[in-house]
Amino acid sequence: MALPDDHPFWQAEEESLPSLEPVQCIRECDMLICHRPHEAVALTAGQYPTMEHPMAAEKYAKFAYSTVFGYCVSRSFHCLEQAGTDSMLAFYVHGMYYVRRRCLEHRVTETEVYARWSPIEGIEVETWLILAEGGHLRRHRIVSRLSCEAYDCGFSYPDCMEQTSQTEEEHMAAVWDENGESRLSASMGQGTVIRPFSNMNLIFPNVRIPAVHLAIEPALRNLKVWLQLLLHRRIL
């Protein structure tokens, strides 16, 4: 605004934004970006900061980030409703919820994101993220020496009280209203909807998170879990 009236900036003609590739691999930041109408989604792995900044896992270690849904930050990992586990695989063990932080190994290609990570000693996970029509596919291979519970969570969706509906079924959970939905379906587990505390999401004051709940026992070594996350954009 401090530029003079005759500066070239004010003389430039307005142009449309350049067209973007539907899918773009950005290896420099370990992301696979998907551009859809009115939305961009980043599938991520491995870009955890070298310095432990506040809320580092929430900012960098979730599986996916959407320009439509925003994301939640945690208040406490003792309570599921305060753990901010949207777009994360959370393990409940020893009275705490543990999520992905640093990856032991990761790679990003033009078609998928791979990461090997351990939320806590005794549990190791391999995760593949693959773009799909209207959302993305998650594949987890979980090897655990601990009895624990796991919650694979979808995008947080705005909670407008009586205007918002939800479904909890075997292998599926969804939150929706007249504007769109966030839906999670899986090959196993029980669908559930998490209702986080208020003011945890960066965009909406209240949200709900569809998730699939699994009980994991040490005998289930090499447990393979296929999860497909499908979403429909909100009408803006």
Tab-separated table of C-alpha atoms in Angstrom:
chain	number	residue	atom	x	y	z
A	1	MET	CA	0.000	0.000	0.000
A	2	ALA	CA	3.015	2.296	0.414
A	3	LEU	CA	3.915	2.079	-3.278
A	4	PRO	CA	3.293	5.232	-5.329
A	5	ASP	CA	0.331	5.348	-7.692
A	6	ASP	CA	2.545	5.089	-10.776
A	7	HIS	CA	4.392	1.981	-9.579
A	8	PRO	CA	4.305	-0.954	-12.085
A	9	PHE	CA	2.567	-3.079	-9.458
A	10	TRP	CA	-0.609	-1.026	-9.848
A	11	GLN	CA	-0.371	-1.053	-13.649
A	12	ALA	CA	-0.212	-4.838	-14.029
A	13	GLU	CA	-3.236	-6.509	-15.590
A	14	GLU	CA	-5.090	-9.101	-13.519
A	15	GLU	CA	-4.614	-12.651	-14.773
A	16	SER	CA	-6.109	-15.990	-13.857
A	17	LEU	CA	-4.148	-18.351	-11.646
A	18	PRO	CA	-2.109	-20.895	-13.598
A	19	SER	CA	-3.618	-24.354	-13.962
A	20	LEU	CA	-2.216	-26.881	-11.505
A	21	GLU	CA	-1.459	-30.542	-11.998
A	22	PRO	CA	-4.076	-32.760	-10.262
A	23	VAL	CA	-1.297	-34.621	-8.419
A	24	GLN	CA	2.146	-33.266	-7.644
A	25	CYS	CA	4.991	-34.926	-5.741
A	26	ILE	CA	7.093	-32.440	-3.784
A	27	ARG	CA	10.039	-34.453	-2.495
A	28	GLU	CA	11.690	-31.415	-0.904
A	29	CYS	CA	8.982	-31.403	1.781
A	30	ASP	CA	8.008	-35.101	1.561
A	31	MET	CA	4.464	-34.396	0.383
A	32	LEU	CA	2.133	-35.722	-2.279
A	33	ILE	CA	-0.270	-32.893	-3.153
A	34	CYS	CA	-3.711	-33.471	-4.682
A	35	HIS	CA	-5.595	-30.521	-6.181
A	36	ARG	CA	-9.365	-30.864	-6.362
A	37	PRO	CA	-12.003	-28.201	-7.063
A	38	HIS	CA	-11.892	-25.722	-4.156
A	39	GLU	CA	-9.529	-27.931	-2.144
A	40	ALA	CA	-5.940	-29.100	-1.852
A	41	VAL	CA	-4.892	-32.136	0.188
A	42	ALA	CA	-1.336	-32.963	1.226
A	43	LEU	CA	-0.389	-36.560	2.087
A	44	THR	CA	2.673	-36.366	4.290
A	45	ALA	CA	5.527	-38.347	5.806
A	46	GLY	CA	8.915	-37.727	7.338
A	47	GLN	CA	9.028	-33.936	7.561
A	48	TYR	CA	9.089	-33.756	11.362
A	49	PRO	CA	11.194	-30.754	12.481
A	50	THR	CA	14.669	-31.265	13.888
A	51	MET	CA	13.732	-28.928	16.745
A	52	GLU	CA	10.818	-29.907	18.970
A	53	HIS	CA	8.551	-26.937	18.337
A	54	PRO	CA	5.220	-26.717	20.222
A	55	MET	CA	2.537	-28.916	18.647
A	56	ALA	CA	5.085	-30.328	16.181
A	57	ALA	CA	3.196	-33.602	15.629
A	58	GLU	CA	-0.062	-31.757	14.973
A	59	LYS	CA	1.620	-29.437	12.459
A	60	TYR	CA	3.811	-31.940	10.612
A	61	ALA	CA	3.066	-35.596	11.414
A	62	LYS	CA	-0.601	-36.098	10.496
A	63	PHE	CA	-1.267	-38.325	7.496
A	64	ALA	CA	-3.180	-35.666	5.545
A	65	TYR	CA	-3.875	-31.954	5.650
A	66	SER	CA	-6.866	-30.380	3.885
A	67	THR	CA	-7.453	-26.733	3.050
A	68	VAL	CA	-11.174	-27.323	3.665
A	69	PHE	CA	-11.278	-29.228	6.948
A	70	GLY	CA	-8.403	-27.724	8.906
A	71	TYR	CA	-6.856	-29.770	11.706
A	72	CYS	CA	-6.970	-30.112	15.486
A	73	VAL	CA	-4.229	-29.544	18.045
A	74	SER	CA	-3.970	-31.573	21.238
A	75	ARG	CA	-4.539	-30.414	24.793
A	76	SER	CA	-3.768	-33.684	26.533
A	77	PHE	CA	-2.888	-37.208	25.454
A	78	HIS	CA	-4.641	-38.703	28.501
A	79	CYS	CA	-8.115	-38.202	26.976
A	80	LEU	CA	-9.189	-39.122	23.441
A	81	GLU	CA	-11.419	-36.056	23.191
A	82	GLN	CA	-8.409	-33.829	23.894
A	83	ALA	CA	-5.747	-35.680	21.896
A	84	GLY	CA	-6.485	-34.030	18.525
A	85	THR	CA	-6.126	-37.288	16.589
A	86	ASP	CA	-7.824	-36.297	13.322
A	87	SER	CA	-5.939	-37.703	10.298
A	88	MET	CA	-3.774	-39.779	12.654
A	89	LEU	CA	-3.489	-43.368	13.863
A	90	ALA	CA	-3.530	-43.201	17.668
A	91	PHE	CA	-2.635	-46.042	20.054
A	92	TYR	CA	-4.024	-46.171	23.588
A	93	VAL	CA	-1.606	-47.947	25.923
A	94	HIS	CA	-0.379	-47.345	29.487
A	95	GLY	CA	-3.159	-44.783	29.976
A	96	MET	CA	-1.931	-42.513	27.147
A	97	TYR	CA	-2.661	-41.919	23.470
A	98	TYR	CA	0.426	-42.140	21.249
A	99	VAL	CA	0.607	-40.903	17.653
A	100	ARG	CA	3.187	-40.664	14.897
A	101	ARG	CA	6.024	-38.226	15.443
A	102	ARG	CA	9.391	-38.884	13.797
A	103	CYS	CA	9.565	-41.571	11.128
A	104	LEU	CA	12.172	-44.317	11.172
A	105	GLU	CA	12.027	-44.449	7.380
A	106	HIS	CA	9.990	-42.731	4.695
A	107	ARG	CA	9.723	-42.135	0.977
A	108	VAL	CA	7.438	-40.234	-1.378
A	109	THR	CA	6.749	-41.153	-5.008
A	110	GLU	CA	4.414	-39.886	-7.704
A	111	THR	CA	1.735	-42.332	-6.543
A	112	GLU	CA	2.119	-42.947	-2.794
A	113	VAL	CA	3.643	-41.977	0.536
A	114	TYR	CA	5.360	-44.606	2.691
A	115	ALA	CA	6.527	-44.321	6.290
A	116	ARG	CA	7.785	-46.688	8.968
A	117	TRP	CA	7.307	-45.335	12.464
A	118	SER	CA	6.943	-46.271	16.110
A	119	PRO	CA	4.576	-44.378	18.434
A	120	ILE	CA	5.997	-46.124	21.524
A	121	GLU	CA	8.537	-48.864	22.227
A	122	GLY	CA	6.892	-52.198	21.483
A	123	ILE	CA	4.738	-51.005	18.560
A	124	GLU	CA	5.976	-50.533	15.009
A	125	VAL	CA	3.847	-49.418	12.075
A	126	GLU	CA	4.283	-49.274	8.334
A	127	THR	CA	1.868	-46.915	6.592
A	128	TRP	CA	1.114	-46.454	2.909
A	129	LEU	CA	-0.986	-43.466	1.753
A	130	ILE	CA	-2.421	-43.690	-1.757
A	131	LEU	CA	-4.652	-41.153	-3.491
A	132	ALA	CA	-8.109	-42.403	-4.469
A	133	GLU	CA	-11.210	-40.933	-6.043
A	134	GLY	CA	-12.664	-38.421	-3.593
A	135	GLY	CA	-10.131	-39.149	-0.854
A	136	HIS	CA	-7.222	-41.434	-0.099
A	137	LEU	CA	-6.472	-45.023	0.851
A	138	ARG	CA	-4.478	-45.911	3.953
A	139	ARG	CA	-2.801	-49.251	4.480
A	140	HIS	CA	-1.231	-50.037	7.850
A	141	ARG	CA	0.930	-52.969	8.890
A	142	ILE	CA	1.065	-53.047	12.692
A	143	VAL	CA	3.455	-55.215	14.710
A	144	SER	CA	2.863	-54.965	18.451
A	145	ARG	CA	4.265	-56.601	21.574
A	146	LEU	CA	1.702	-54.708	23.649
A	147	SER	CA	-2.017	-55.083	24.236
A	148	CYS	CA	-3.483	-51.788	23.088
A	149	GLU	CA	-6.308	-50.052	21.296
A	150	ALA	CA	-5.948	-48.189	18.011
A	151	TYR	CA	-8.022	-45.401	16.482
A	152	ASP	CA	-7.550	-44.513	12.830
A	153	CYS	CA	-9.177	-41.128	12.392
A	154	GLY	CA	-10.492	-39.152	9.439
A	155	PHE	CA	-10.729	-35.426	8.851
A	156	SER	CA	-12.429	-33.364	11.535
A	157	TYR	CA	-15.804	-32.040	10.366
A	158	PRO	CA	-17.640	-28.947	11.684
A	159	ASP	CA	-20.189	-29.766	14.388
A	160	CYS	CA	-23.293	-27.604	14.017
A	161	MET	CA	-25.221	-29.507	16.703
A	162	GLU	CA	-28.668	-30.592	15.480
A	163	GLN	CA	-27.759	-29.707	11.873
A	164	THR	CA	-24.947	-32.308	11.871
A	165	SER	CA	-25.577	-36.052	11.627
A	166	GLN	CA	-23.315	-39.014	12.265
A	167	THR	CA	-23.172	-42.746	11.623
A	168	GLU	CA	-21.286	-45.375	13.625
A	169	GLU	CA	-21.316	-48.871	12.126
A	170	GLU	CA	-19.045	-51.870	11.884
A	171	HIS	CA	-16.068	-50.893	9.691
A	172	MET	CA	-17.455	-47.392	9.006
A	173	ALA	CA	-18.053	-43.965	10.549
A	174	ALA	CA	-19.250	-40.721	8.989
A	175	VAL	CA	-20.151	-37.154	9.917
A	176	TRP	CA	-22.230	-35.076	7.501
A	177	ASP	CA	-24.656	-32.240	6.929
A	178	GLU	CA	-26.226	-30.593	3.904
A	179	ASN	CA	-22.834	-29.188	2.862
A	180	GLY	CA	-20.778	-32.388	2.706
A	181	GLU	CA	-19.262	-35.131	4.829
A	182	SER	CA	-16.165	-36.779	6.255
A	183	ARG	CA	-16.328	-40.569	5.958
A	184	LEU	CA	-14.006	-43.424	6.948
A	185	SER	CA	-14.440	-47.063	5.916
A	186	ALA	CA	-12.199	-50.015	6.742
A	187	SER	CA	-11.789	-53.755	6.381
A	188	MET	CA	-12.068	-54.290	10.150
A	189	GLY	CA	-12.841	-52.492	13.375
A	190	GLN	CA	-15.812	-50.626	14.809
A	191	GLY	CA	-16.775	-47.216	13.559
A	192	THR	CA	-16.978	-44.453	16.146
A	193	VAL	CA	-17.277	-40.661	16.148
A	194	ILE	CA	-15.019	-38.652	18.456
A	195	ARG	CA	-16.319	-35.314	19.761
A	196	PRO	CA	-13.281	-33.223	20.743
A	197	PHE	CA	-13.453	-30.385	23.225
A	198	SER	CA	-14.317	-26.951	21.870
A	199	ASN	CA	-11.731	-24.713	20.178
A	200	MET	CA	-9.276	-27.451	19.226
A	201	ASN	CA	-9.658	-27.052	15.456
A	202	LEU	CA	-7.909	-24.219	13.613
A	203	ILE	CA	-11.030	-23.320	11.593
A	204	PHE	CA	-14.175	-24.475	13.398
A	205	PRO	CA	-15.076	-23.968	17.082
A	206	ASN	CA	-16.577	-27.460	17.369
A	207	VAL	CA	-15.903	-30.570	15.297
A	208	ARG	CA	-16.510	-34.297	15.190
A	209	ILE	CA	-13.970	-36.865	13.980
A	210	PRO	CA	-15.034	-40.159	12.318
A	211	ALA	CA	-12.747	-43.022	13.323
A	212	VAL	CA	-12.366	-46.799	13.315
A	213	HIS	CA	-11.528	-48.471	16.640
A	214	LEU	CA	-9.445	-51.668	16.820
A	215	ALA	CA	-8.321	-53.853	19.736
A	216	ILE	CA	-4.788	-55.184	19.197
A	217	GLU	CA	-3.276	-58.123	21.045
A	218	PRO	CA	0.383	-59.266	20.968
A	219	ALA	CA	-0.692	-62.539	19.380
A	220	LEU	CA	-1.796	-60.566	16.319
A	221	ARG	CA	1.717	-60.066	15.038
A	222	ASN	CA	1.955	-58.665	11.531
A	223	LEU	CA	-1.602	-57.410	11.807
A	224	LYS	CA	-2.532	-55.865	8.471
A	225	VAL	CA	-5.230	-53.216	8.477
A	226	TRP	CA	-6.616	-51.695	5.287
A	227	LEU	CA	-8.410	-48.401	5.758
A	228	GLN	CA	-9.962	-46.232	3.097
A	229	LEU	CA	-10.726	-42.608	3.837
A	230	LEU	CA	-13.266	-40.949	1.563
A	231	LEU	CA	-14.297	-37.325	1.808
A	232	HIS	CA	-16.551	-34.958	-0.075
A	233	ARG	CA	-15.761	-31.278	-0.071
A	234	ARG	CA	-18.037	-28.853	1.679
A	235	ILE	CA	-20.033	-26.539	-0.570
A	236	LEU	CA	-18.640	-23.059	0.050
